[in-house]
PDB file of C-alpha atoms in Angstrom:
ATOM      1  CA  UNK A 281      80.657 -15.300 -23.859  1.00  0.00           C
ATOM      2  CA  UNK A 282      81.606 -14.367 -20.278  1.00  0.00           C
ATOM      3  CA  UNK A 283      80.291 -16.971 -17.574  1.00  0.00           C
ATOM      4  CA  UNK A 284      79.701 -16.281 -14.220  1.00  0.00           C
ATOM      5  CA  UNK A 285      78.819 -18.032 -11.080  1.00  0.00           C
ATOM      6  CA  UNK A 286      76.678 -15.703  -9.065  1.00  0.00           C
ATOM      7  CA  UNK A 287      76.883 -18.407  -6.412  1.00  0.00           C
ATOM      8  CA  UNK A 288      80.493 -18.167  -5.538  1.00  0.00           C
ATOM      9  CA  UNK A 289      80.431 -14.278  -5.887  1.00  0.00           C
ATOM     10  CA  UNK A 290      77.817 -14.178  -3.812  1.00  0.00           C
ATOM     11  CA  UNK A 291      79.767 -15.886  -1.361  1.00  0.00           C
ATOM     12  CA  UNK A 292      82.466 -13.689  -2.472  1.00  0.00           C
ATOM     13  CA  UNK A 293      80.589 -10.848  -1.983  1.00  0.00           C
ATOM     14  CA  UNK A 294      79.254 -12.085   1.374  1.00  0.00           C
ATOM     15  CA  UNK A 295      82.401 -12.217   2.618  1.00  0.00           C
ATOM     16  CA  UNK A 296      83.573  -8.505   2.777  1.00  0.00           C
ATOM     17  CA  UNK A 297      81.063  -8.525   5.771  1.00  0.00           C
ATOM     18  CA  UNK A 298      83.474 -11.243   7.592  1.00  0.00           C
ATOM     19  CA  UNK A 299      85.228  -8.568   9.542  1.00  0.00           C
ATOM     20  CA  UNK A 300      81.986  -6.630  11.209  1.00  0.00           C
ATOM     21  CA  UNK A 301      80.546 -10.034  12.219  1.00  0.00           C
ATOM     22  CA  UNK A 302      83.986 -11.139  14.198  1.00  0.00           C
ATOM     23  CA  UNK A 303      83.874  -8.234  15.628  1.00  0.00           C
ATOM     24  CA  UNK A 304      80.511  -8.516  17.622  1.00  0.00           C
ATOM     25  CA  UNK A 305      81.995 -12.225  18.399  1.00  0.00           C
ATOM     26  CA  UNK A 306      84.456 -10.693  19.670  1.00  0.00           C
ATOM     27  CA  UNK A 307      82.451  -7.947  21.707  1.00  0.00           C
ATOM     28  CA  UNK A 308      82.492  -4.476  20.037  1.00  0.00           C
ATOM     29  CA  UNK A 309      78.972  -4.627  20.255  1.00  0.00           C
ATOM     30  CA  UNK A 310      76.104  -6.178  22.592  1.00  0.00           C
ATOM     31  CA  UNK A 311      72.745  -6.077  22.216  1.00  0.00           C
ATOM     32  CA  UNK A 312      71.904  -2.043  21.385  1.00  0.00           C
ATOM     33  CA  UNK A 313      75.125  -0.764  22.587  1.00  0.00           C
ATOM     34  CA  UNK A 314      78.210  -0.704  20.739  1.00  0.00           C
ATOM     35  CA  UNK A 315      81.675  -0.042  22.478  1.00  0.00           C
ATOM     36  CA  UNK A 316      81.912   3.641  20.939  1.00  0.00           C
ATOM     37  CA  UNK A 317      78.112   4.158  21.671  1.00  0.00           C
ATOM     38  CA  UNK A 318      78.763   3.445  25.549  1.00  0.00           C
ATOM     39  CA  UNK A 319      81.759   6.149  25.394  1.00  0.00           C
ATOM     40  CA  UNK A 320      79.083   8.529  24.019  1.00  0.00           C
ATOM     41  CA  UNK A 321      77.212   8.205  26.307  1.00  0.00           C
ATOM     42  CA  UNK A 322      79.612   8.078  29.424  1.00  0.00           C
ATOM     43  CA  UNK A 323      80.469  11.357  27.885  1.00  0.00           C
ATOM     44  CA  UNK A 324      77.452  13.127  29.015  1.00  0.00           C
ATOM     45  CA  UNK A 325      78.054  12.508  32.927  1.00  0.00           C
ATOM     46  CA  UNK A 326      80.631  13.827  35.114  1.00  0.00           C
ATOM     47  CA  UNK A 327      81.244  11.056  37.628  1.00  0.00           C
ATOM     48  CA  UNK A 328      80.001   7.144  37.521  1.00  0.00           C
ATOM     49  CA  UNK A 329      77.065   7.337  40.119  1.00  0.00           C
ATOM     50  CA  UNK A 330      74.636   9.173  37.652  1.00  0.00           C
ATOM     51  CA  UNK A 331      75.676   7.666  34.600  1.00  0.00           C
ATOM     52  CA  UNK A 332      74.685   4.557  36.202  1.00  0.00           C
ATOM     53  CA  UNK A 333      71.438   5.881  37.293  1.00  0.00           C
ATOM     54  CA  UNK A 334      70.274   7.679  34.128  1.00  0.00           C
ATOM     55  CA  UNK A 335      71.964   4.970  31.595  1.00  0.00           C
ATOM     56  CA  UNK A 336      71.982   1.654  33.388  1.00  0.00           C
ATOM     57  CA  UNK A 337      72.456  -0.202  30.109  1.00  0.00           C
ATOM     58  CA  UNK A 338      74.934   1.740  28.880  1.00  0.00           C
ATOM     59  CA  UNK A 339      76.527   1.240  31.809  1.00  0.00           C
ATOM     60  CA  UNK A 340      76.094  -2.768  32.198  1.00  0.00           C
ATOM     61  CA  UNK A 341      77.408  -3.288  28.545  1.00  0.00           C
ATOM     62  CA  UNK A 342      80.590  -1.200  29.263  1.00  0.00           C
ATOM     63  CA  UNK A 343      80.988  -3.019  32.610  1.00  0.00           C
ATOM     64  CA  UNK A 344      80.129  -6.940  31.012  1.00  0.00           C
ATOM     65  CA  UNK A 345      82.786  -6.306  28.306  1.00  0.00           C
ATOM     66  CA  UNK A 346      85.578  -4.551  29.874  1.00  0.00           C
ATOM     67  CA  UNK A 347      85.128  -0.865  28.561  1.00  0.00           C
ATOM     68  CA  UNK A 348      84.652   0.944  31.760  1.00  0.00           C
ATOM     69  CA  UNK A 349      88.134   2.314  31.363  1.00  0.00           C
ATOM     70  CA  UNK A 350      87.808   3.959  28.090  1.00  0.00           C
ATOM     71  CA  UNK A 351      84.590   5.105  29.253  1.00  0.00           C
ATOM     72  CA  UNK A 352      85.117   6.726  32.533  1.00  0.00           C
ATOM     73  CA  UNK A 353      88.597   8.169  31.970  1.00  0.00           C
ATOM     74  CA  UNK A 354      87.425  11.486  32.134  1.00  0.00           C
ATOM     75  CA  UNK A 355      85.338  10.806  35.388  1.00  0.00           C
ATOM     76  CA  UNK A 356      85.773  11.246  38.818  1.00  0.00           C
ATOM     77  CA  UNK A 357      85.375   8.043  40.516  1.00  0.00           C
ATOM     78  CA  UNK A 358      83.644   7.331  43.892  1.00  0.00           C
ATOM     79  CA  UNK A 359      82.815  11.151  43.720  1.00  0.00           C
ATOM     80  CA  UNK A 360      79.987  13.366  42.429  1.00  0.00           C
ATOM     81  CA  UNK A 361      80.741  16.812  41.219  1.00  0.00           C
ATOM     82  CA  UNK A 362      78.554  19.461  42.804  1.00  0.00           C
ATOM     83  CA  UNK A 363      77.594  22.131  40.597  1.00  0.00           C
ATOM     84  CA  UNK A 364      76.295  25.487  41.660  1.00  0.00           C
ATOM     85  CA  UNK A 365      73.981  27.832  40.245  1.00  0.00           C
ATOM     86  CA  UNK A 366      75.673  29.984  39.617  1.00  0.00           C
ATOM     87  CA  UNK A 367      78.535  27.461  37.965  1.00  0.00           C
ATOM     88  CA  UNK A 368      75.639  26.488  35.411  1.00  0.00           C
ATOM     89  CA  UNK A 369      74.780  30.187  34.429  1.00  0.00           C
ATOM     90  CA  UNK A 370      78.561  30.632  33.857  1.00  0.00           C
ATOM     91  CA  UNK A 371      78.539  28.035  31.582  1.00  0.00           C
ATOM     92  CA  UNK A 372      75.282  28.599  29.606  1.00  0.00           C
ATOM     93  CA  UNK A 373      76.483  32.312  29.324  1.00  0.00           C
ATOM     94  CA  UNK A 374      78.275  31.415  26.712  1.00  0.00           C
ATOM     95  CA  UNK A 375      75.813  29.824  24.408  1.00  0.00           C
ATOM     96  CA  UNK A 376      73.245  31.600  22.696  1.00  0.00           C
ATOM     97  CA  UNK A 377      71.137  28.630  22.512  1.00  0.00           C
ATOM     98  CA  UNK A 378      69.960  25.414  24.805  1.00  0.00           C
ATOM     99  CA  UNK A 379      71.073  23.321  21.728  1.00  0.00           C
ATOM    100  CA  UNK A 380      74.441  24.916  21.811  1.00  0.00           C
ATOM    101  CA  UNK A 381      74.816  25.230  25.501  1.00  0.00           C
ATOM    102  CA  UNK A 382      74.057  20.824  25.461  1.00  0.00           C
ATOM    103  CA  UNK A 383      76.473  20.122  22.598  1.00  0.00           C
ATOM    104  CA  UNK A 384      79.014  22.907  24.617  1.00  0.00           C
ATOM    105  CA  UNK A 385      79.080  21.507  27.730  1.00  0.00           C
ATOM    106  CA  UNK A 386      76.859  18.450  28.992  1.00  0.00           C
ATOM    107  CA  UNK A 387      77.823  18.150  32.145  1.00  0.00           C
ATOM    108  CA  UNK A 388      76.712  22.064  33.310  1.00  0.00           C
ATOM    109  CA  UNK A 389      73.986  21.634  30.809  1.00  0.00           C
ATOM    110  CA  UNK A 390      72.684  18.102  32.593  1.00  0.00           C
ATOM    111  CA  UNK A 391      73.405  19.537  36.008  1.00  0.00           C
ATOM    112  CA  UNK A 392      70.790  22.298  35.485  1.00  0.00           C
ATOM    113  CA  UNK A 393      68.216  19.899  33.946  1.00  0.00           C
ATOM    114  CA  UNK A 394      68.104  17.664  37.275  1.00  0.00           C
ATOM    115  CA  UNK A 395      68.401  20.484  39.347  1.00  0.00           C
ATOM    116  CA  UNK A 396      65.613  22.523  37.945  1.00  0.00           C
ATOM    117  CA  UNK A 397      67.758  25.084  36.838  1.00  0.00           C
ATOM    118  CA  UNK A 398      67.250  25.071  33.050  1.00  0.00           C
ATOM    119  CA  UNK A 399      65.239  28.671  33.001  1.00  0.00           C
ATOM    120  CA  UNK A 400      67.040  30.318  35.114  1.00  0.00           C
ATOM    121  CA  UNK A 401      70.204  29.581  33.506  1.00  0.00           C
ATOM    122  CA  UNK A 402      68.813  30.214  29.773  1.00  0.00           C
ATOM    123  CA  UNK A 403      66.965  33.303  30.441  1.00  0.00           C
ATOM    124  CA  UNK A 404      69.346  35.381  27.917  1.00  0.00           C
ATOM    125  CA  UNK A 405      68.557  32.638  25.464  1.00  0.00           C
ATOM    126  CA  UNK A 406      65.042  32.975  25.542  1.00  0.00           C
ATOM    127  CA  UNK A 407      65.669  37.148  25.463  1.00  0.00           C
ATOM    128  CA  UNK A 408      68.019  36.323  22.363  1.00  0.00           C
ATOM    129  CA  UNK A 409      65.260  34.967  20.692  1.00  0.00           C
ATOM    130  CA  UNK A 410      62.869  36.993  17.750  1.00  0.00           C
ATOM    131  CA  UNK A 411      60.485  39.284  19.101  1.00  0.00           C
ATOM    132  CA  UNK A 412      57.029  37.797  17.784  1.00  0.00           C
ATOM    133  CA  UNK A 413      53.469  40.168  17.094  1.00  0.00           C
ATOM    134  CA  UNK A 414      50.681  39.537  16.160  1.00  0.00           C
ATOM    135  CA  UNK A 415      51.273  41.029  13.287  1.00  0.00           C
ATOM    136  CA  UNK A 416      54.280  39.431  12.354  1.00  0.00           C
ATOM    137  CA  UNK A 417      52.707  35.791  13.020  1.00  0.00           C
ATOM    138  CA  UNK A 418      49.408  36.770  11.172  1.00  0.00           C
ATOM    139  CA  UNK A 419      51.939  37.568   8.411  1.00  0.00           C
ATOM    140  CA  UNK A 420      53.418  34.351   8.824  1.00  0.00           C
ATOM    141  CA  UNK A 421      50.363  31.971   8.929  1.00  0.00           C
ATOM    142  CA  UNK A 422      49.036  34.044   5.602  1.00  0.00           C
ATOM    143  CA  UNK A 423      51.557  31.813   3.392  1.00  0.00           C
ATOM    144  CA  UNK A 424      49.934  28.249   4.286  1.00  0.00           C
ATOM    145  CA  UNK A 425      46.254  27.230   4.081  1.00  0.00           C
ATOM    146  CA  UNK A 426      46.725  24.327   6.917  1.00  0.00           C
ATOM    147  CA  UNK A 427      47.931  25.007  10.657  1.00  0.00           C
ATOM    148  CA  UNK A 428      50.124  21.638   9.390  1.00  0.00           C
ATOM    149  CA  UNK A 429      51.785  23.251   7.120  1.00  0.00           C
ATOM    150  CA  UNK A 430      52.196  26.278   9.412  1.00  0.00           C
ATOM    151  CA  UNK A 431      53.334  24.102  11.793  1.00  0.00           C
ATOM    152  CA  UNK A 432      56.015  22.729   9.995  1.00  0.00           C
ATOM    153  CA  UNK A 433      56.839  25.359   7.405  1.00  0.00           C
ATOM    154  CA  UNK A 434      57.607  28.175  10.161  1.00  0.00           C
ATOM    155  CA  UNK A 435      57.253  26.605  14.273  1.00  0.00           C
ATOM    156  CA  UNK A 436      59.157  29.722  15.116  1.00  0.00           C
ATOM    157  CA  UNK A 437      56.033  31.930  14.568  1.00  0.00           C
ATOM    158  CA  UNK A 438      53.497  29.040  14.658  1.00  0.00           C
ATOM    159  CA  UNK A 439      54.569  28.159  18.384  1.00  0.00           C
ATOM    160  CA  UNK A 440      55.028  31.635  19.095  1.00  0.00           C
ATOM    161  CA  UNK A 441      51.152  32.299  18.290  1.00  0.00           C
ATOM    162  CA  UNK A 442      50.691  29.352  20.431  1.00  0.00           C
ATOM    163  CA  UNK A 443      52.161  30.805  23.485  1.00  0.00           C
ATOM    164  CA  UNK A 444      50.020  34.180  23.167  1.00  0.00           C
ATOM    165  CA  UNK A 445      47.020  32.613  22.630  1.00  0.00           C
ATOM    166  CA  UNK A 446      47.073  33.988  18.889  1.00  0.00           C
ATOM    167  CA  UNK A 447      46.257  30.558  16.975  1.00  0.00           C
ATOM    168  CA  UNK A 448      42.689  31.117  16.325  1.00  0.00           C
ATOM    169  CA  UNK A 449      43.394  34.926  14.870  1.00  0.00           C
ATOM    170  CA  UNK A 450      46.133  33.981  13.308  1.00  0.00           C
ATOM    171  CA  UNK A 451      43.886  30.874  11.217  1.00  0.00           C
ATOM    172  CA  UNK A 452      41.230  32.531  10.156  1.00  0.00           C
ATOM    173  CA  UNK A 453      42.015  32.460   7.220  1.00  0.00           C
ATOM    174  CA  UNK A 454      42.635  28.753   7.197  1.00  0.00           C
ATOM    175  CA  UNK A 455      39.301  27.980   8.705  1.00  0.00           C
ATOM    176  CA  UNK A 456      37.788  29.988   5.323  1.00  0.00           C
ATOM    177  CA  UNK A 457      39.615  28.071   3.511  1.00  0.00           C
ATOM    178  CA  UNK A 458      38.127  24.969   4.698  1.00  0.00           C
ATOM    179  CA  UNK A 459      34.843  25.596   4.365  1.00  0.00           C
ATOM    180  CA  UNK A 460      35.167  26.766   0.630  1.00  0.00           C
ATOM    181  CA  UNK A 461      37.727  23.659   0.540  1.00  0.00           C
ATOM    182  CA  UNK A 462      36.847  21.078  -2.180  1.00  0.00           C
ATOM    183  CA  UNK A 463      34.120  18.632  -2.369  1.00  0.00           C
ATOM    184  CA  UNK A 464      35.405  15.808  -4.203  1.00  0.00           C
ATOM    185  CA  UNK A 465      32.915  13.519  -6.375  1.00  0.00           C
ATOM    186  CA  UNK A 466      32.962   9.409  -6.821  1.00  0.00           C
ATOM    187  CA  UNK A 467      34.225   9.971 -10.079  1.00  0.00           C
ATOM    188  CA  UNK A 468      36.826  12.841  -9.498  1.00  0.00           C
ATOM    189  CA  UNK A 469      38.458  10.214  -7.132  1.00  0.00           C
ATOM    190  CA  UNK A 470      38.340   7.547  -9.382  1.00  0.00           C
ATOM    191  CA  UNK A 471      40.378   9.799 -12.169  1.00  0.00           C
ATOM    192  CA  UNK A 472      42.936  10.648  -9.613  1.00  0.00           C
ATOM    193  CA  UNK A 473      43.296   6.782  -8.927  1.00  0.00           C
ATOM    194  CA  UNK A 474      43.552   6.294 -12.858  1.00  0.00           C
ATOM    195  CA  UNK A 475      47.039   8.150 -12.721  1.00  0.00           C
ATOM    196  CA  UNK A 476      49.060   5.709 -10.266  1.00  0.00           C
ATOM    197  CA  UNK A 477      49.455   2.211 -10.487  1.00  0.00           C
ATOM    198  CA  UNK A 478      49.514   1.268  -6.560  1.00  0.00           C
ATOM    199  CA  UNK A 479      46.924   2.466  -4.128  1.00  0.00           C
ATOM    200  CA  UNK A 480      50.344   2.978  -2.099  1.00  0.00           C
ATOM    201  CA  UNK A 481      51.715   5.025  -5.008  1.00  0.00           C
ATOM    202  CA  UNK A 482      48.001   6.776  -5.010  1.00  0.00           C
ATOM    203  CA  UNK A 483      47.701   7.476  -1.051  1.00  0.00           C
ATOM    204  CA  UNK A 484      51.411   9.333  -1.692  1.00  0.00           C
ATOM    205  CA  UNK A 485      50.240  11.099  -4.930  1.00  0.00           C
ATOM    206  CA  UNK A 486      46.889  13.012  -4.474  1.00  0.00           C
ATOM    207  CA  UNK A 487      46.607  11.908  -0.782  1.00  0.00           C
ATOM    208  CA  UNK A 488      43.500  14.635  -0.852  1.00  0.00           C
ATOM    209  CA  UNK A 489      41.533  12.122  -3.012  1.00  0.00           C
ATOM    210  CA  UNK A 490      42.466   9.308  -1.065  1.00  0.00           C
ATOM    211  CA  UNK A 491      41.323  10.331   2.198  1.00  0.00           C
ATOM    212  CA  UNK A 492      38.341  11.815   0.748  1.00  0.00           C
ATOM    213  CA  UNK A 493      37.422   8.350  -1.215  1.00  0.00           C
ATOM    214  CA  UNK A 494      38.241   6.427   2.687  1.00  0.00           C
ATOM    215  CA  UNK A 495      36.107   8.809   4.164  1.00  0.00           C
ATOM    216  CA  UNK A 496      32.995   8.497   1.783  1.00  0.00           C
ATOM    217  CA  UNK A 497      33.567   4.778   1.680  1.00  0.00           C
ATOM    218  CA  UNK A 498      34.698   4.945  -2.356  1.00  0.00           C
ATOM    219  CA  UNK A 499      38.151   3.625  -1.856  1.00  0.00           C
ATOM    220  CA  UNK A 500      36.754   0.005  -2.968  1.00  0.00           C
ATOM    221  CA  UNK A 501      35.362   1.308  -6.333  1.00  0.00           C
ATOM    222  CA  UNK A 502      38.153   3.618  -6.969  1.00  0.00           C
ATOM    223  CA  UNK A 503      40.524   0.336  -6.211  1.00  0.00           C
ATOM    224  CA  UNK A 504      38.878  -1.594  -9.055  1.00  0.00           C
ATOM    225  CA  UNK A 505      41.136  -0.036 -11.171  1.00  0.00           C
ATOM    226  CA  UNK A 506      44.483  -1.263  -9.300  1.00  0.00           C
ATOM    227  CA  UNK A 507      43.643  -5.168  -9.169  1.00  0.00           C
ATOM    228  CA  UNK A 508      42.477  -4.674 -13.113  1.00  0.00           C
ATOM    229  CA  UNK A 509      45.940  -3.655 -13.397  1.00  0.00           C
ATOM    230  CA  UNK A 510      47.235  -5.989 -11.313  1.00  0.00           C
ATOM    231  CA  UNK A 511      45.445  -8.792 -13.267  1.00  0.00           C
ATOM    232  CA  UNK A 512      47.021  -8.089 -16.746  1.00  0.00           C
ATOM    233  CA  UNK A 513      50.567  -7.719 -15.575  1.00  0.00           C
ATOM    234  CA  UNK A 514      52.093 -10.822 -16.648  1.00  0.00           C
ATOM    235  CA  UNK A 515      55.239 -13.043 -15.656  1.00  0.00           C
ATOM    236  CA  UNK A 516      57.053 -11.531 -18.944  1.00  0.00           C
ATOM    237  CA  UNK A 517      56.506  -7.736 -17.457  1.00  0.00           C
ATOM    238  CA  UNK A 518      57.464  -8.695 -14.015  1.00  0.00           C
ATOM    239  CA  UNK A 519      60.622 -10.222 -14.721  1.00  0.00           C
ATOM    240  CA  UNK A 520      61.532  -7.246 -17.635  1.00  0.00           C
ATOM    241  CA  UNK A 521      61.069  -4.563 -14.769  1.00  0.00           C
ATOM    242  CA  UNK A 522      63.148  -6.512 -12.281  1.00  0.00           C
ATOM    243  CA  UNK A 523      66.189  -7.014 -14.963  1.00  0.00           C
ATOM    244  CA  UNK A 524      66.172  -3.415 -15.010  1.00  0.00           C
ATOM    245  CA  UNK A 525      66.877  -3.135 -11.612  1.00  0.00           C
ATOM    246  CA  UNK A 526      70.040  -3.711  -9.339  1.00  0.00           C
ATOM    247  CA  UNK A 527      68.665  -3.264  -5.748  1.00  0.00           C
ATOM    248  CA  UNK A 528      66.275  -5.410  -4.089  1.00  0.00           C
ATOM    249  CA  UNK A 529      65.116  -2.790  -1.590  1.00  0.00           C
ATOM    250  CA  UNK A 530      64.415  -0.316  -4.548  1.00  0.00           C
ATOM    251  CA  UNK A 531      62.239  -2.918  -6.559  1.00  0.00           C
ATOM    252  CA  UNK A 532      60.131  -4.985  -3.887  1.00  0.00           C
ATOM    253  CA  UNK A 533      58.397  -1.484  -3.143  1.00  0.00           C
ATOM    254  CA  UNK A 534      54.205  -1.358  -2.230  1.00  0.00           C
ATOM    255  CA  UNK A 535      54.941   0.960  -4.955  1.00  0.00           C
ATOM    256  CA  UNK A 536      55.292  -0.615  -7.523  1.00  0.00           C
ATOM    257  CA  UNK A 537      52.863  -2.963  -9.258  1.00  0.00           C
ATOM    258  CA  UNK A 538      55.411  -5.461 -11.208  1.00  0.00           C
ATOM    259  CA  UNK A 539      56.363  -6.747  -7.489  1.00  0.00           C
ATOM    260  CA  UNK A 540      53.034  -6.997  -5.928  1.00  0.00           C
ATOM    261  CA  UNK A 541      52.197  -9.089  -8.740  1.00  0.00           C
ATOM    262  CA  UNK A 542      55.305 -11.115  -8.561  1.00  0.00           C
ATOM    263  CA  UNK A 543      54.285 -11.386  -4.702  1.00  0.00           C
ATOM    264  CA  UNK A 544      50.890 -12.724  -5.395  1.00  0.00           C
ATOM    265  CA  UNK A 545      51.767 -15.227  -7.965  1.00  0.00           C
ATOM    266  CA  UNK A 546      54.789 -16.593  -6.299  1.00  0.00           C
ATOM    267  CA  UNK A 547      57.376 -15.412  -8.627  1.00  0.00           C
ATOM    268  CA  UNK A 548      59.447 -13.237  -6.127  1.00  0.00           C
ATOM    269  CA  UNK A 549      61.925 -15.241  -5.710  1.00  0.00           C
ATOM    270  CA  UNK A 550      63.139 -15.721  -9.479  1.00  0.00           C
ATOM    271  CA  UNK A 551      62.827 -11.865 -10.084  1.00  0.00           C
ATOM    272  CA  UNK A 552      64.695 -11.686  -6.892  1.00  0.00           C
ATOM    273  CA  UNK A 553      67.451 -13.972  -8.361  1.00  0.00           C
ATOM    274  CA  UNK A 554      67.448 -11.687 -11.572  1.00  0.00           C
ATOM    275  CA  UNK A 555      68.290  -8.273  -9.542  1.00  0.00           C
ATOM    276  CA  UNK A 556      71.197 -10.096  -7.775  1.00  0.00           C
ATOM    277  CA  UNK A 557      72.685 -11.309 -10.438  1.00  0.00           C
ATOM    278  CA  UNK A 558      72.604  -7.508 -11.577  1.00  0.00           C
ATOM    279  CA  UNK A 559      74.193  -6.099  -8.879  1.00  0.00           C
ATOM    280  CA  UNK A 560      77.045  -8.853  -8.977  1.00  0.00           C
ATOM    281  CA  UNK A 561      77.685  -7.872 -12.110  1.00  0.00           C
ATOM    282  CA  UNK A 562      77.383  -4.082 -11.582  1.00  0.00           C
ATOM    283  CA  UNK A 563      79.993  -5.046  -8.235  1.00  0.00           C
ATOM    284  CA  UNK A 564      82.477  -7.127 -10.764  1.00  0.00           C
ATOM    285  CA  UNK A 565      82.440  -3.919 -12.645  1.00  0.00           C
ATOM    286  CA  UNK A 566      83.500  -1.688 -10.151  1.00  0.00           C
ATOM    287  CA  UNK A 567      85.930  -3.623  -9.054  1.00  0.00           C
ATOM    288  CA  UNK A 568      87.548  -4.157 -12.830  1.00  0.00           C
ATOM    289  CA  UNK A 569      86.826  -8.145 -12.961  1.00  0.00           C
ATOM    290  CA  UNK A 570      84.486  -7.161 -16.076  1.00  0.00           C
ATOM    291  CA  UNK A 571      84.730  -4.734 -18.800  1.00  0.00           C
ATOM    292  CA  UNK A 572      82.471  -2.143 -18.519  1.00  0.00           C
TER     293      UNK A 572
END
């Protein structure tokens, strides 16, 4: 029988991390910033005096550990470059979008945002863009039965009703909808609870139910049926679900009932001790220590 000590390959383990913790001793990264996440952001700026201004931090964590060079290569130092309107409308002329035009070229792109230039520069964008009715965003807003869902299923159209001054035509069918909407009963809400094991996993499930049992002041009836569940889950059914499992962050879910019981009893710790020892063995594996 194979024996193994999950200590030392924990340690093991532990120690493939070695290399990304010398190199924050050693200064690749300080506080928020990291060296290449200062060069990404000197990248946005054109000369020194406005990357200081707009990303100070940046700036002072580049500066404290020596990166300034590697930063501000491509800058012009001691001088700020003056760009024209007309410079910025050269440049955004060749992007069909402000997302574009950014990712293209910053520096014209953050030159017309602190100028005020923005519209002026992106007016063939904004001609570029679909041609909205109200027609065509009635046609839209037909295929949801929330403005949410609107929202989020089509903003093109949705925000496009919003700039008209269309939302409230383009709804009314929504509004209808809610007012012949569901009325949920005490005991409709319970049976939705009876299908989930977690009023977490519930609230995700039917979230309808749940919001309708938390406004009528039901959710403590219709939770009568989680800490019954939670009471007969036993120390035997805990630990079975966690040897099934190989990732802490997967298993110690509000999701899942076997670990809020562990929680409340005080038995995390030895389930824990179960799922590590499952994914040292699943590691051993991959690396060929242990036959499959």
């Amino acid at each position: 029988m194979l024996e193994i000590n999950y200590q030392g390959l924990m340690l093991t383990m532990c120690a493939c991390n070695i290399c990304s913790k010398q190199e924050k001793q050693k200064g690749l990264f300080v506080g928020r910033w990291s060296k290449q996440g200062c060069i990404s952001s000197a990248r946005d700026y054109d000369d020194l005096k406005t990357w200081i201004r707009e990303r100070k931090t940046a700036y002072l964590a580049a500066r404290d550990n020596g990166w300034l060079d590697e930063c501000c290569k491509h800058m012009k130092y001691g001088k700020t470059i003056t760009w024209t309107l007309g410079e910025c409308k050269d440049s955004a002329a060749k992007y069909e979008t402000r997302g574009a035009w950014y990712k293209g070229d910053r520096n014209a792109y953050g030159a017309a945002r602190r100028n005020g230039w923005l519209n002026d520069c992106c007016q063939h964008m904004e001609a570029a863009h679909e041609s909205w009715t109200l027609q065509k965003c009635k046609a839209s807003a037909a295929k949801y039965s929330t403005r949410w869902d609107w929202g989020t299923g089509d903003s093109k159209a949705y925000q496009a009703a919003v700039r008209s001054g269309w939302l409230d035509d383009c709804c009314e069918h929504i509004e209808t909808l809610n007012i012949n909407r569901r009325r949920w009963t005490l005991g409709e809400c319970k049976a939705s609870a009876s299908k989930y094991s977690t009023s977490n996993a519930w609230q995700k499930g039917d979230p309808n139910a749940y919001r309708t049992a938390q406004k009528k002041g039901w959710l403590y009836e219709c939770l009568e049926h989680f800490d019954s569940l939670l009471r007969e889950t036993t120390y035997d059914e805990c630990l079975a679900d966690a040897s099934n499992h190989d990732k802490w962050d997967e298993w110690s879910s509000s999701d899942n009932i076997f670990y809020l019981k562990a929680k409340s009893c005080g038995w995390v710790m030895i389930c824990k001790d179960t799922i590590m020892q499952n994914s040292v063995v699943k590691w051993l594996k991959l690396k060929g220590m242990v036959p499959s």
